């Protein structure tokens, strides 16, 4: 069993879904967890759940799209704990819609949270993590949509391809200095992300079906949390999860981006099976 006793973990979007599962799992393995979320109450609920189970956690209200707020979080975590061993940049929002129904504000919000939110986490924490002089992990939540395209998800794909790209570039830059950077790429996971996501145009009519599809067919967020824990140990750079969903399309896309286009066009039909 991985022993994270004495290790410090920071998780954004920790109030729900994948972030919540990861916070609970890392705490069970001994880490002190800083659970940050836009919704302070959900971060507090997760921290209380950890404390109730005998673990150690602190809750933080945080908007990852606000670079000053992310910098303030890093300053306060280092002031209290002096180190961060696992940074999980996980907060994200869903968006789907045909391009003519998508707004400039949608692009700004999706890129602002899903991509720049990760970049702000890196900028605030990594220089401090380099100074602490101990090996550490930065684990960014990307998506299957950061490895293969999906029609009517251009802003979301752009944000998640960006997360995969920055993770690979940073790993090349930092792994020699002890900081391993990974991109977790979940497929369909049963969390409220679709229920709470932005849906535009003809995709909006499928919202209820897509929510049902995620509930019925989605893997548990606990499975993604297990992958995060394994990544802390193994430093895998790109982590498709669950492999049964994501690996085949990922490999097909690597073989030929053209071959994946029919699947990319079909995504909406698949989701409407809910
Ligand atoms: N659920 C899936 O099928 C799936 C698939 C691939 C990738 N992902 C990614 O996984 C990550 C976690 O999503 P999830 O499925 O657990 O969804 P979720 O909605 O259950 O959790 C997301 C959490 O992020 C928080 N959040 C949203 N905007 C924020 C902001 N600006 N600042 C701080 N916190 C914010 C929300 O309050 C929420 O608690 C996201 O990056 C998402 O894109 C999810």
PDB file of C-alpha atoms and ligand atoms in Angstrom:
ATOM      1  CA  UNK A   1       0.000   0.000   0.000  1.00  0.00           C
ATOM      2  CA  UNK A   2       1.332   3.433  -0.954  1.00  0.00           C
ATOM      3  CA  UNK A   3       2.265   5.331   2.181  1.00  0.00           C
ATOM      4  CA  UNK A   4       1.728   9.086   1.892  1.00  0.00           C
ATOM      5  CA  UNK A   5       2.155   9.775   5.592  1.00  0.00           C
ATOM      6  CA  UNK A   6       3.625  13.231   6.067  1.00  0.00           C
ATOM      7  CA  UNK A   7       2.999  14.133   2.406  1.00  0.00           C
ATOM      8  CA  UNK A   8       1.079  17.236   1.426  1.00  0.00           C
ATOM      9  CA  UNK A   9      -1.468  17.127  -1.416  1.00  0.00           C
ATOM     10  CA  UNK A  10      -3.333  20.034  -3.011  1.00  0.00           C
ATOM     11  CA  UNK A  11      -6.396  19.165  -5.090  1.00  0.00           C
ATOM     12  CA  UNK A  12      -8.509  21.670  -7.019  1.00  0.00           C
ATOM     13  CA  UNK A  13     -12.122  20.881  -7.799  1.00  0.00           C
ATOM     14  CA  UNK A  14     -11.970  18.668  -4.710  1.00  0.00           C
ATOM     15  CA  UNK A  15     -15.587  19.233  -3.718  1.00  0.00           C
ATOM     16  CA  UNK A  16     -17.109  16.771  -6.181  1.00  0.00           C
ATOM     17  CA  UNK A  17     -16.521  13.860  -8.531  1.00  0.00           C
ATOM     18  CA  UNK A  18     -12.926  12.959  -9.404  1.00  0.00           C
ATOM     19  CA  UNK A  19     -11.391  15.589  -7.103  1.00  0.00           C
ATOM     20  CA  UNK A  20     -13.461  14.423  -4.130  1.00  0.00           C
ATOM     21  CA  UNK A  21     -12.602  10.753  -4.720  1.00  0.00           C
ATOM     22  CA  UNK A  22      -8.912  11.629  -5.043  1.00  0.00           C
ATOM     23  CA  UNK A  23      -8.968  13.749  -1.880  1.00  0.00           C
ATOM     24  CA  UNK A  24     -10.540  10.898   0.121  1.00  0.00           C
ATOM     25  CA  UNK A  25      -8.145   8.289  -1.314  1.00  0.00           C
ATOM     26  CA  UNK A  26      -4.929  10.275  -0.802  1.00  0.00           C
ATOM     27  CA  UNK A  27      -6.047  11.104   2.754  1.00  0.00           C
ATOM     28  CA  UNK A  28      -6.735   7.395   3.418  1.00  0.00           C
ATOM     29  CA  UNK A  29      -3.145   6.753   2.355  1.00  0.00           C
ATOM     30  CA  UNK A  30      -1.887   9.252   4.926  1.00  0.00           C
ATOM     31  CA  UNK A  31      -1.559  12.533   3.018  1.00  0.00           C
ATOM     32  CA  UNK A  32      -2.653  15.842   4.508  1.00  0.00           C
ATOM     33  CA  UNK A  33      -5.036  17.151   1.848  1.00  0.00           C
ATOM     34  CA  UNK A  34      -5.763  20.745   0.895  1.00  0.00           C
ATOM     35  CA  UNK A  35      -9.179  20.498  -0.757  1.00  0.00           C
ATOM     36  CA  UNK A  36      -9.907  23.567  -2.910  1.00  0.00           C
ATOM     37  CA  UNK A  37     -13.128  24.285  -4.764  1.00  0.00           C
ATOM     38  CA  UNK A  38     -15.156  27.126  -6.222  1.00  0.00           C
ATOM     39  CA  UNK A  39     -17.928  25.964  -3.905  1.00  0.00           C
ATOM     40  CA  UNK A  40     -16.487  26.454  -0.440  1.00  0.00           C
ATOM     41  CA  UNK A  41     -19.240  24.381   1.179  1.00  0.00           C
ATOM     42  CA  UNK A  42     -18.420  21.289  -0.891  1.00  0.00           C
ATOM     43  CA  UNK A  43     -14.680  21.637  -0.142  1.00  0.00           C
ATOM     44  CA  UNK A  44     -15.542  21.927   3.549  1.00  0.00           C
ATOM     45  CA  UNK A  45     -17.795  18.866   3.368  1.00  0.00           C
ATOM     46  CA  UNK A  46     -14.959  16.805   1.848  1.00  0.00           C
ATOM     47  CA  UNK A  47     -12.459  18.065   4.444  1.00  0.00           C
ATOM     48  CA  UNK A  48     -14.959  17.173   7.201  1.00  0.00           C
ATOM     49  CA  UNK A  49     -15.450  13.693   5.673  1.00  0.00           C
ATOM     50  CA  UNK A  50     -11.675  13.170   5.731  1.00  0.00           C
ATOM     51  CA  UNK A  51     -11.405  14.409   9.316  1.00  0.00           C
ATOM     52  CA  UNK A  52     -14.343  12.199  10.330  1.00  0.00           C
ATOM     53  CA  UNK A  53     -12.439   9.185   9.010  1.00  0.00           C
ATOM     54  CA  UNK A  54      -9.365  10.147  11.041  1.00  0.00           C
ATOM     55  CA  UNK A  55      -7.506  11.876   8.208  1.00  0.00           C
ATOM     56  CA  UNK A  56      -6.031  15.373   7.903  1.00  0.00           C
ATOM     57  CA  UNK A  57      -7.483  18.009   5.579  1.00  0.00           C
ATOM     58  CA  UNK A  58      -8.048  21.719   5.113  1.00  0.00           C
ATOM     59  CA  UNK A  59     -10.699  23.307   2.893  1.00  0.00           C
ATOM     60  CA  UNK A  60     -10.169  26.333   0.663  1.00  0.00           C
ATOM     61  CA  UNK A  61     -12.550  28.418  -1.435  1.00  0.00           C
ATOM     62  CA  UNK A  62     -10.808  28.927  -4.775  1.00  0.00           C
ATOM     63  CA  UNK A  63     -11.593  30.038  -8.309  1.00  0.00           C
ATOM     64  CA  UNK A  64      -8.813  28.495 -10.418  1.00  0.00           C
ATOM     65  CA  UNK A  65      -9.579  31.019 -13.169  1.00  0.00           C
ATOM     66  CA  UNK A  66      -8.308  33.790 -10.860  1.00  0.00           C
ATOM     67  CA  UNK A  67      -4.478  33.772 -10.920  1.00  0.00           C
ATOM     68  CA  UNK A  68      -4.205  35.956  -7.816  1.00  0.00           C
ATOM     69  CA  UNK A  69      -6.432  33.583  -5.840  1.00  0.00           C
ATOM     70  CA  UNK A  70      -4.326  30.592  -6.940  1.00  0.00           C
ATOM     71  CA  UNK A  71      -1.132  32.438  -5.966  1.00  0.00           C
ATOM     72  CA  UNK A  72      -2.679  33.250  -2.557  1.00  0.00           C
ATOM     73  CA  UNK A  73      -3.554  29.576  -2.041  1.00  0.00           C
ATOM     74  CA  UNK A  74       0.022  28.502  -2.841  1.00  0.00           C
ATOM     75  CA  UNK A  75       1.401  31.133  -0.438  1.00  0.00           C
ATOM     76  CA  UNK A  76      -0.909  29.988   2.367  1.00  0.00           C
ATOM     77  CA  UNK A  77      -0.244  26.246   1.853  1.00  0.00           C
ATOM     78  CA  UNK A  78       3.538  26.805   1.872  1.00  0.00           C
ATOM     79  CA  UNK A  79       3.232  29.115   4.909  1.00  0.00           C
ATOM     80  CA  UNK A  80       1.474  26.342   6.840  1.00  0.00           C
ATOM     81  CA  UNK A  81       3.082  23.147   5.503  1.00  0.00           C
ATOM     82  CA  UNK A  82       6.283  24.307   3.797  1.00  0.00           C
ATOM     83  CA  UNK A  83       5.953  21.793   0.941  1.00  0.00           C
ATOM     84  CA  UNK A  84       3.623  20.221  -1.603  1.00  0.00           C
ATOM     85  CA  UNK A  85       4.271  16.650  -2.714  1.00  0.00           C
ATOM     86  CA  UNK A  86       1.238  16.184  -4.961  1.00  0.00           C
ATOM     87  CA  UNK A  87      -0.423  19.000  -6.879  1.00  0.00           C
ATOM     88  CA  UNK A  88      -3.588  17.781  -8.604  1.00  0.00           C
ATOM     89  CA  UNK A  89      -4.853  20.482 -10.963  1.00  0.00           C
ATOM     90  CA  UNK A  90      -8.272  18.933 -11.458  1.00  0.00           C
ATOM     91  CA  UNK A  91     -10.990  21.618 -11.444  1.00  0.00           C
ATOM     92  CA  UNK A  92     -12.867  21.774 -14.707  1.00  0.00           C
ATOM     93  CA  UNK A  93     -16.208  22.465 -16.374  1.00  0.00           C
ATOM     94  CA  UNK A  94     -18.053  20.749 -19.203  1.00  0.00           C
ATOM     95  CA  UNK A  95     -19.199  22.377 -22.420  1.00  0.00           C
ATOM     96  CA  UNK A  96     -20.843  21.020 -25.562  1.00  0.00           C
ATOM     97  CA  UNK A  97     -22.593  22.781 -28.407  1.00  0.00           C
ATOM     98  CA  UNK A  98     -22.510  23.331 -32.135  1.00  0.00           C
ATOM     99  CA  UNK A  99     -20.141  26.129 -33.035  1.00  0.00           C
ATOM    100  CA  UNK A 100     -22.794  28.599 -34.223  1.00  0.00           C
ATOM    101  CA  UNK A 101     -24.546  28.335 -30.824  1.00  0.00           C
ATOM    102  CA  UNK A 102     -21.300  28.653 -28.850  1.00  0.00           C
ATOM    103  CA  UNK A 103     -20.424  32.121 -27.593  1.00  0.00           C
ATOM    104  CA  UNK A 104     -17.100  33.913 -27.214  1.00  0.00           C
ATOM    105  CA  UNK A 105     -17.833  33.949 -23.466  1.00  0.00           C
ATOM    106  CA  UNK A 106     -18.127  30.130 -23.557  1.00  0.00           C
ATOM    107  CA  UNK A 107     -14.644  29.894 -25.104  1.00  0.00           C
ATOM    108  CA  UNK A 108     -13.260  32.303 -22.521  1.00  0.00           C
ATOM    109  CA  UNK A 109     -14.847  30.436 -19.595  1.00  0.00           C
ATOM    110  CA  UNK A 110     -13.839  26.935 -20.761  1.00  0.00           C
ATOM    111  CA  UNK A 111     -10.258  27.957 -21.578  1.00  0.00           C
ATOM    112  CA  UNK A 112     -10.131  30.141 -18.446  1.00  0.00           C
ATOM    113  CA  UNK A 113     -11.051  27.322 -16.070  1.00  0.00           C
ATOM    114  CA  UNK A 114      -9.868  24.131 -17.818  1.00  0.00           C
ATOM    115  CA  UNK A 115      -6.588  25.349 -19.335  1.00  0.00           C
ATOM    116  CA  UNK A 116      -5.548  28.609 -17.683  1.00  0.00           C
ATOM    117  CA  UNK A 117      -6.704  27.239 -14.307  1.00  0.00           C
ATOM    118  CA  UNK A 118      -4.081  24.506 -14.696  1.00  0.00           C
ATOM    119  CA  UNK A 119      -1.471  27.019 -15.916  1.00  0.00           C
ATOM    120  CA  UNK A 120      -2.093  29.258 -12.884  1.00  0.00           C
ATOM    121  CA  UNK A 121      -1.696  26.229 -10.600  1.00  0.00           C
ATOM    122  CA  UNK A 122       1.631  25.429 -12.231  1.00  0.00           C
ATOM    123  CA  UNK A 123       2.867  29.031 -12.047  1.00  0.00           C
ATOM    124  CA  UNK A 124       1.914  29.450  -8.386  1.00  0.00           C
ATOM    125  CA  UNK A 125       3.083  26.096  -7.039  1.00  0.00           C
ATOM    126  CA  UNK A 126       5.911  24.727  -9.191  1.00  0.00           C
ATOM    127  CA  UNK A 127       8.577  27.376  -8.433  1.00  0.00           C
ATOM    128  CA  UNK A 128       7.943  26.781  -4.712  1.00  0.00           C
ATOM    129  CA  UNK A 129       7.967  23.001  -5.220  1.00  0.00           C
ATOM    130  CA  UNK A 130      11.347  23.269  -6.990  1.00  0.00           C
ATOM    131  CA  UNK A 131      12.752  25.161  -4.012  1.00  0.00           C
ATOM    132  CA  UNK A 132      11.582  22.556  -1.490  1.00  0.00           C
ATOM    133  CA  UNK A 133      14.200  20.201  -2.972  1.00  0.00           C
ATOM    134  CA  UNK A 134      12.146  16.992  -2.644  1.00  0.00           C
ATOM    135  CA  UNK A 135      10.630  14.940  -5.480  1.00  0.00           C
ATOM    136  CA  UNK A 136       7.026  15.817  -6.252  1.00  0.00           C
ATOM    137  CA  UNK A 137       4.170  15.139  -8.670  1.00  0.00           C
ATOM    138  CA  UNK A 138       2.024  17.512 -10.676  1.00  0.00           C
ATOM    139  CA  UNK A 139      -1.024  15.650 -11.945  1.00  0.00           C
ATOM    140  CA  UNK A 140      -3.306  17.536 -14.297  1.00  0.00           C
ATOM    141  CA  UNK A 141      -6.779  16.301 -15.146  1.00  0.00           C
ATOM    142  CA  UNK A 142      -7.136  16.410 -18.927  1.00  0.00           C
ATOM    143  CA  UNK A 143      -9.628  14.104 -20.676  1.00  0.00           C
ATOM    144  CA  UNK A 144     -10.118  11.567 -23.450  1.00  0.00           C
ATOM    145  CA  UNK A 145     -11.115  14.789 -25.245  1.00  0.00           C
ATOM    146  CA  UNK A 146      -7.485  15.882 -24.837  1.00  0.00           C
ATOM    147  CA  UNK A 147      -6.313  12.843 -26.822  1.00  0.00           C
ATOM    148  CA  UNK A 148      -9.021  12.393 -29.444  1.00  0.00           C
ATOM    149  CA  UNK A 149     -11.486  14.927 -30.878  1.00  0.00           C
ATOM    150  CA  UNK A 150     -15.254  15.049 -30.420  1.00  0.00           C
ATOM    151  CA  UNK A 151     -17.620  17.000 -32.670  1.00  0.00           C
ATOM    152  CA  UNK A 152     -19.469  19.877 -30.969  1.00  0.00           C
ATOM    153  CA  UNK A 153     -16.865  20.000 -28.228  1.00  0.00           C
ATOM    154  CA  UNK A 154     -14.254  22.293 -29.814  1.00  0.00           C
ATOM    155  CA  UNK A 155     -13.696  24.587 -26.780  1.00  0.00           C
ATOM    156  CA  UNK A 156     -13.525  21.643 -24.371  1.00  0.00           C
ATOM    157  CA  UNK A 157     -11.167  19.697 -26.683  1.00  0.00           C
ATOM    158  CA  UNK A 158      -8.986  22.798 -27.124  1.00  0.00           C
ATOM    159  CA  UNK A 159      -8.722  23.183 -23.343  1.00  0.00           C
ATOM    160  CA  UNK A 160      -7.911  19.514 -22.736  1.00  0.00           C
ATOM    161  CA  UNK A 161      -5.456  19.117 -25.651  1.00  0.00           C
ATOM    162  CA  UNK A 162      -3.786  22.167 -24.102  1.00  0.00           C
ATOM    163  CA  UNK A 163      -3.564  20.426 -20.727  1.00  0.00           C
ATOM    164  CA  UNK A 164      -1.978  17.343 -22.333  1.00  0.00           C
ATOM    165  CA  UNK A 165       0.510  19.520 -24.234  1.00  0.00           C
ATOM    166  CA  UNK A 166       1.558  21.612 -21.250  1.00  0.00           C
ATOM    167  CA  UNK A 167       1.914  18.460 -19.127  1.00  0.00           C
ATOM    168  CA  UNK A 168       4.245  16.790 -21.651  1.00  0.00           C
ATOM    169  CA  UNK A 169       6.297  19.976 -22.113  1.00  0.00           C
ATOM    170  CA  UNK A 170       6.610  20.537 -18.366  1.00  0.00           C
ATOM    171  CA  UNK A 171       7.540  16.919 -17.725  1.00  0.00           C
ATOM    172  CA  UNK A 172      10.381  17.279 -20.241  1.00  0.00           C
ATOM    173  CA  UNK A 173      11.483  20.431 -18.434  1.00  0.00           C
ATOM    174  CA  UNK A 174      11.043  19.332 -14.834  1.00  0.00           C
ATOM    175  CA  UNK A 175      11.383  15.559 -14.436  1.00  0.00           C
ATOM    176  CA  UNK A 176      15.182  15.849 -14.375  1.00  0.00           C
ATOM    177  CA  UNK A 177      14.731  18.204 -11.415  1.00  0.00           C
ATOM    178  CA  UNK A 178      12.478  15.778  -9.525  1.00  0.00           C
ATOM    179  CA  UNK A 179       9.041  17.024 -10.512  1.00  0.00           C
ATOM    180  CA  UNK A 180       7.078  14.546 -12.609  1.00  0.00           C
ATOM    181  CA  UNK A 181       4.158  15.941 -14.580  1.00  0.00           C
ATOM    182  CA  UNK A 182       1.271  13.783 -15.767  1.00  0.00           C
ATOM    183  CA  UNK A 183      -2.005  14.212 -17.632  1.00  0.00           C
ATOM    184  CA  UNK A 184      -4.859  12.028 -16.424  1.00  0.00           C
ATOM    185  CA  UNK A 185      -7.242  11.407 -19.321  1.00  0.00           C
ATOM    186  CA  UNK A 186     -10.628  10.150 -18.103  1.00  0.00           C
ATOM    187  CA  UNK A 187     -13.283   8.862 -20.495  1.00  0.00           C
ATOM    188  CA  UNK A 188     -16.926   8.793 -19.361  1.00  0.00           C
ATOM    189  CA  UNK A 189     -17.029   9.137 -15.568  1.00  0.00           C
ATOM    190  CA  UNK A 190     -20.185   9.222 -13.452  1.00  0.00           C
ATOM    191  CA  UNK A 191     -19.942  12.717 -11.910  1.00  0.00           C
ATOM    192  CA  UNK A 192     -22.196  15.819 -12.076  1.00  0.00           C
ATOM    193  CA  UNK A 193     -19.996  17.391 -14.790  1.00  0.00           C
ATOM    194  CA  UNK A 194     -22.586  16.966 -17.556  1.00  0.00           C
ATOM    195  CA  UNK A 195     -25.518  17.937 -15.330  1.00  0.00           C
ATOM    196  CA  UNK A 196     -23.669  21.149 -14.375  1.00  0.00           C
ATOM    197  CA  UNK A 197     -22.066  21.710 -17.794  1.00  0.00           C
ATOM    198  CA  UNK A 198     -22.837  24.341 -20.424  1.00  0.00           C
ATOM    199  CA  UNK A 199     -24.919  22.915 -23.301  1.00  0.00           C
ATOM    200  CA  UNK A 200     -25.686  24.961 -26.403  1.00  0.00           C
ATOM    201  CA  UNK A 201     -27.758  24.639 -29.569  1.00  0.00           C
ATOM    202  CA  UNK A 202     -28.983  21.196 -30.655  1.00  0.00           C
ATOM    203  CA  UNK A 203     -26.823  19.527 -27.983  1.00  0.00           C
ATOM    204  CA  UNK A 204     -28.894  21.297 -25.295  1.00  0.00           C
ATOM    205  CA  UNK A 205     -31.894  19.182 -26.337  1.00  0.00           C
ATOM    206  CA  UNK A 206     -29.874  16.067 -25.476  1.00  0.00           C
ATOM    207  CA  UNK A 207     -28.841  17.314 -22.045  1.00  0.00           C
ATOM    208  CA  UNK A 208     -31.113  15.023 -20.019  1.00  0.00           C
ATOM    209  CA  UNK A 209     -30.122  11.990 -22.135  1.00  0.00           C
ATOM    210  CA  UNK A 210     -26.416  12.779 -21.772  1.00  0.00           C
ATOM    211  CA  UNK A 211     -26.827  13.086 -17.983  1.00  0.00           C
ATOM    212  CA  UNK A 212     -28.529   9.660 -17.917  1.00  0.00           C
ATOM    213  CA  UNK A 213     -25.823   8.189 -20.171  1.00  0.00           C
ATOM    214  CA  UNK A 214     -23.065   9.348 -17.793  1.00  0.00           C
ATOM    215  CA  UNK A 215     -24.965   7.954 -14.783  1.00  0.00           C
ATOM    216  CA  UNK A 216     -25.590   4.565 -16.455  1.00  0.00           C
ATOM    217  CA  UNK A 217     -22.383   4.023 -18.402  1.00  0.00           C
ATOM    218  CA  UNK A 218     -19.871   6.157 -16.565  1.00  0.00           C
ATOM    219  CA  UNK A 219     -17.022   4.598 -14.599  1.00  0.00           C
ATOM    220  CA  UNK A 220     -16.750   5.467 -10.921  1.00  0.00           C
ATOM    221  CA  UNK A 221     -14.654   8.535 -10.048  1.00  0.00           C
ATOM    222  CA  UNK A 222     -12.984   6.220  -7.501  1.00  0.00           C
ATOM    223  CA  UNK A 223     -11.400   4.426 -10.475  1.00  0.00           C
ATOM    224  CA  UNK A 224      -9.851   7.699 -11.620  1.00  0.00           C
ATOM    225  CA  UNK A 225      -8.633   8.405  -8.071  1.00  0.00           C
ATOM    226  CA  UNK A 226      -6.875   5.008  -8.057  1.00  0.00           C
ATOM    227  CA  UNK A 227      -5.174   6.018 -11.313  1.00  0.00           C
ATOM    228  CA  UNK A 228      -4.024   9.283  -9.708  1.00  0.00           C
ATOM    229  CA  UNK A 229      -2.552   7.342  -6.782  1.00  0.00           C
ATOM    230  CA  UNK A 230      -0.744   4.939  -9.165  1.00  0.00           C
ATOM    231  CA  UNK A 231       0.586   7.954 -11.065  1.00  0.00           C
ATOM    232  CA  UNK A 232       2.078   9.378  -7.857  1.00  0.00           C
ATOM    233  CA  UNK A 233       4.059   6.111  -7.602  1.00  0.00           C
ATOM    234  CA  UNK A 234       4.880   5.441 -11.251  1.00  0.00           C
ATOM    235  CA  UNK A 235       5.086   8.896 -12.875  1.00  0.00           C
ATOM    236  CA  UNK A 236       3.248   7.732 -16.005  1.00  0.00           C
ATOM    237  CA  UNK A 237       3.019  10.790 -18.256  1.00  0.00           C
ATOM    238  CA  UNK A 238      -0.263  10.153 -20.140  1.00  0.00           C
ATOM    239  CA  UNK A 239      -2.828   8.168 -18.164  1.00  0.00           C
ATOM    240  CA  UNK A 240      -5.950   6.998 -20.065  1.00  0.00           C
ATOM    241  CA  UNK A 241      -8.605   5.909 -17.538  1.00  0.00           C
ATOM    242  CA  UNK A 242     -10.427   3.642 -17.615  1.00  0.00           C
ATOM    243  CA  UNK A 243      -8.175   1.947 -20.136  1.00  0.00           C
ATOM    244  CA  UNK A 244     -11.127  -0.097 -21.467  1.00  0.00           C
ATOM    245  CA  UNK A 245     -12.751   3.152 -22.668  1.00  0.00           C
ATOM    246  CA  UNK A 246      -9.870   5.378 -23.690  1.00  0.00           C
ATOM    247  CA  UNK A 247      -6.902   3.306 -24.872  1.00  0.00           C
ATOM    248  CA  UNK A 248      -8.367   2.054 -28.190  1.00  0.00           C
ATOM    249  CA  UNK A 249      -9.450   5.479 -29.525  1.00  0.00           C
ATOM    250  CA  UNK A 250      -6.172   6.993 -28.277  1.00  0.00           C
ATOM    251  CA  UNK A 251      -4.094   4.424 -30.180  1.00  0.00           C
ATOM    252  CA  UNK A 252      -6.273   4.719 -33.290  1.00  0.00           C
ATOM    253  CA  UNK A 253      -5.840   8.489 -33.274  1.00  0.00           C
ATOM    254  CA  UNK A 254      -2.083   8.120 -32.907  1.00  0.00           C
ATOM    255  CA  UNK A 255      -2.081   5.757 -35.891  1.00  0.00           C
ATOM    256  CA  UNK A 256      -4.077   8.136 -38.068  1.00  0.00           C
ATOM    257  CA  UNK A 257      -6.063  11.229 -37.005  1.00  0.00           C
ATOM    258  CA  UNK A 258      -8.293  10.694 -40.092  1.00  0.00           C
ATOM    259  CA  UNK A 259      -9.431   7.278 -38.851  1.00  0.00           C
ATOM    260  CA  UNK A 260     -10.929   8.771 -35.699  1.00  0.00           C
ATOM    261  CA  UNK A 261     -13.102  11.327 -37.508  1.00  0.00           C
ATOM    262  CA  UNK A 262     -16.157   9.016 -37.848  1.00  0.00           C
ATOM    263  CA  UNK A 263     -16.013   8.304 -34.086  1.00  0.00           C
ATOM    264  CA  UNK A 264     -15.600  12.025 -33.383  1.00  0.00           C
ATOM    265  CA  UNK A 265     -18.757  12.720 -35.433  1.00  0.00           C
ATOM    266  CA  UNK A 266     -20.639   9.949 -33.626  1.00  0.00           C
ATOM    267  CA  UNK A 267     -20.002  11.145 -30.085  1.00  0.00           C
ATOM    268  CA  UNK A 268     -23.280  13.075 -29.897  1.00  0.00           C
ATOM    269  CA  UNK A 269     -25.253  10.021 -31.078  1.00  0.00           C
ATOM    270  CA  UNK A 270     -23.508   7.841 -28.488  1.00  0.00           C
ATOM    271  CA  UNK A 271     -24.316  10.287 -25.680  1.00  0.00           C
ATOM    272  CA  UNK A 272     -27.955  10.488 -26.755  1.00  0.00           C
ATOM    273  CA  UNK A 273     -28.409   6.786 -25.962  1.00  0.00           C
ATOM    274  CA  UNK A 274     -29.058   7.791 -22.318  1.00  0.00           C
TER     275      UNK A 274
HETATM  276  N1  LIG B   1     -16.670  13.222 -15.571  1.00  0.00           N
HETATM  277  C1  LIG B   1     -16.093  12.927 -16.722  1.00  0.00           C
HETATM  278  O1  LIG B   1     -16.617  12.119 -17.504  1.00  0.00           O
HETATM  279  C2  LIG B   1     -14.774  13.559 -17.083  1.00  0.00           C
HETATM  280  C3  LIG B   1     -14.116  13.061 -18.211  1.00  0.00           C
HETATM  281  C4  LIG B   1     -12.906  13.631 -18.583  1.00  0.00           C
HETATM  282  C5  LIG B   1     -12.363  14.650 -17.840  1.00  0.00           C
HETATM  283  N2  LIG B   1     -13.019  15.119 -16.745  1.00  0.00           N
HETATM  284  C6  LIG B   1     -12.397  16.211 -16.017  1.00  0.00           C
HETATM  285  O2  LIG B   1     -12.282  15.851 -14.667  1.00  0.00           O
HETATM  286  C7  LIG B   1     -12.198  17.028 -13.869  1.00  0.00           C
HETATM  287  C8  LIG B   1     -13.135  16.888 -12.687  1.00  0.00           C
HETATM  288  O3  LIG B   1     -14.453  16.814 -13.185  1.00  0.00           O
HETATM  289  P1  LIG B   1     -15.576  15.893 -12.547  1.00  0.00           P
HETATM  290  O4  LIG B   1     -16.059  14.989 -13.597  1.00  0.00           O
HETATM  291  O5  LIG B   1     -15.135  15.362 -11.257  1.00  0.00           O
HETATM  292  O6  LIG B   1     -16.741  16.991 -12.378  1.00  0.00           O
HETATM  293  P2  LIG B   1     -17.464  17.583 -11.101  1.00  0.00           P
HETATM  294  O7  LIG B   1     -18.398  18.605 -11.632  1.00  0.00           O
HETATM  295  O8  LIG B   1     -18.000  16.482 -10.256  1.00  0.00           O
HETATM  296  O9  LIG B   1     -16.276  18.278 -10.283  1.00  0.00           O
HETATM  297  C9  LIG B   1     -15.656  19.453 -10.732  1.00  0.00           C
HETATM  298  C10 LIG B   1     -15.365  20.313  -9.520  1.00  0.00           C
HETATM  299  O10 LIG B   1     -14.626  21.451  -9.970  1.00  0.00           O
HETATM  300  C11 LIG B   1     -15.163  22.595  -9.318  1.00  0.00           C
HETATM  301  N3  LIG B   1     -14.897  23.779 -10.114  1.00  0.00           N
HETATM  302  C12 LIG B   1     -15.500  24.156 -11.271  1.00  0.00           C
HETATM  303  N4  LIG B   1     -15.010  25.340 -11.673  1.00  0.00           N
HETATM  304  C13 LIG B   1     -14.075  25.703 -10.768  1.00  0.00           C
HETATM  305  C14 LIG B   1     -13.217  26.817 -10.626  1.00  0.00           C
HETATM  306  N5  LIG B   1     -13.269  27.829 -11.505  1.00  0.00           N
HETATM  307  N6  LIG B   1     -12.381  26.862  -9.585  1.00  0.00           N
HETATM  308  C15 LIG B   1     -12.338  25.853  -8.660  1.00  0.00           C
HETATM  309  N7  LIG B   1     -13.144  24.781  -8.723  1.00  0.00           N
HETATM  310  C16 LIG B   1     -13.999  24.710  -9.768  1.00  0.00           C
HETATM  311  C17 LIG B   1     -16.649  22.316  -9.183  1.00  0.00           C
HETATM  312  O11 LIG B   1     -17.240  23.110  -8.161  1.00  0.00           O
HETATM  313  C18 LIG B   1     -16.645  20.833  -8.862  1.00  0.00           C
HETATM  314  O12 LIG B   1     -16.604  20.607  -7.466  1.00  0.00           O
HETATM  315  C19 LIG B   1     -12.519  18.185 -14.801  1.00  0.00           C
HETATM  316  O13 LIG B   1     -11.315  18.816 -15.197  1.00  0.00           O
HETATM  317  C20 LIG B   1     -13.152  17.509 -15.991  1.00  0.00           C
HETATM  318  O14 LIG B   1     -13.004  18.250 -17.174  1.00  0.00           O
HETATM  319  C21 LIG B   1     -14.215  14.591 -16.346  1.00  0.00           C
END
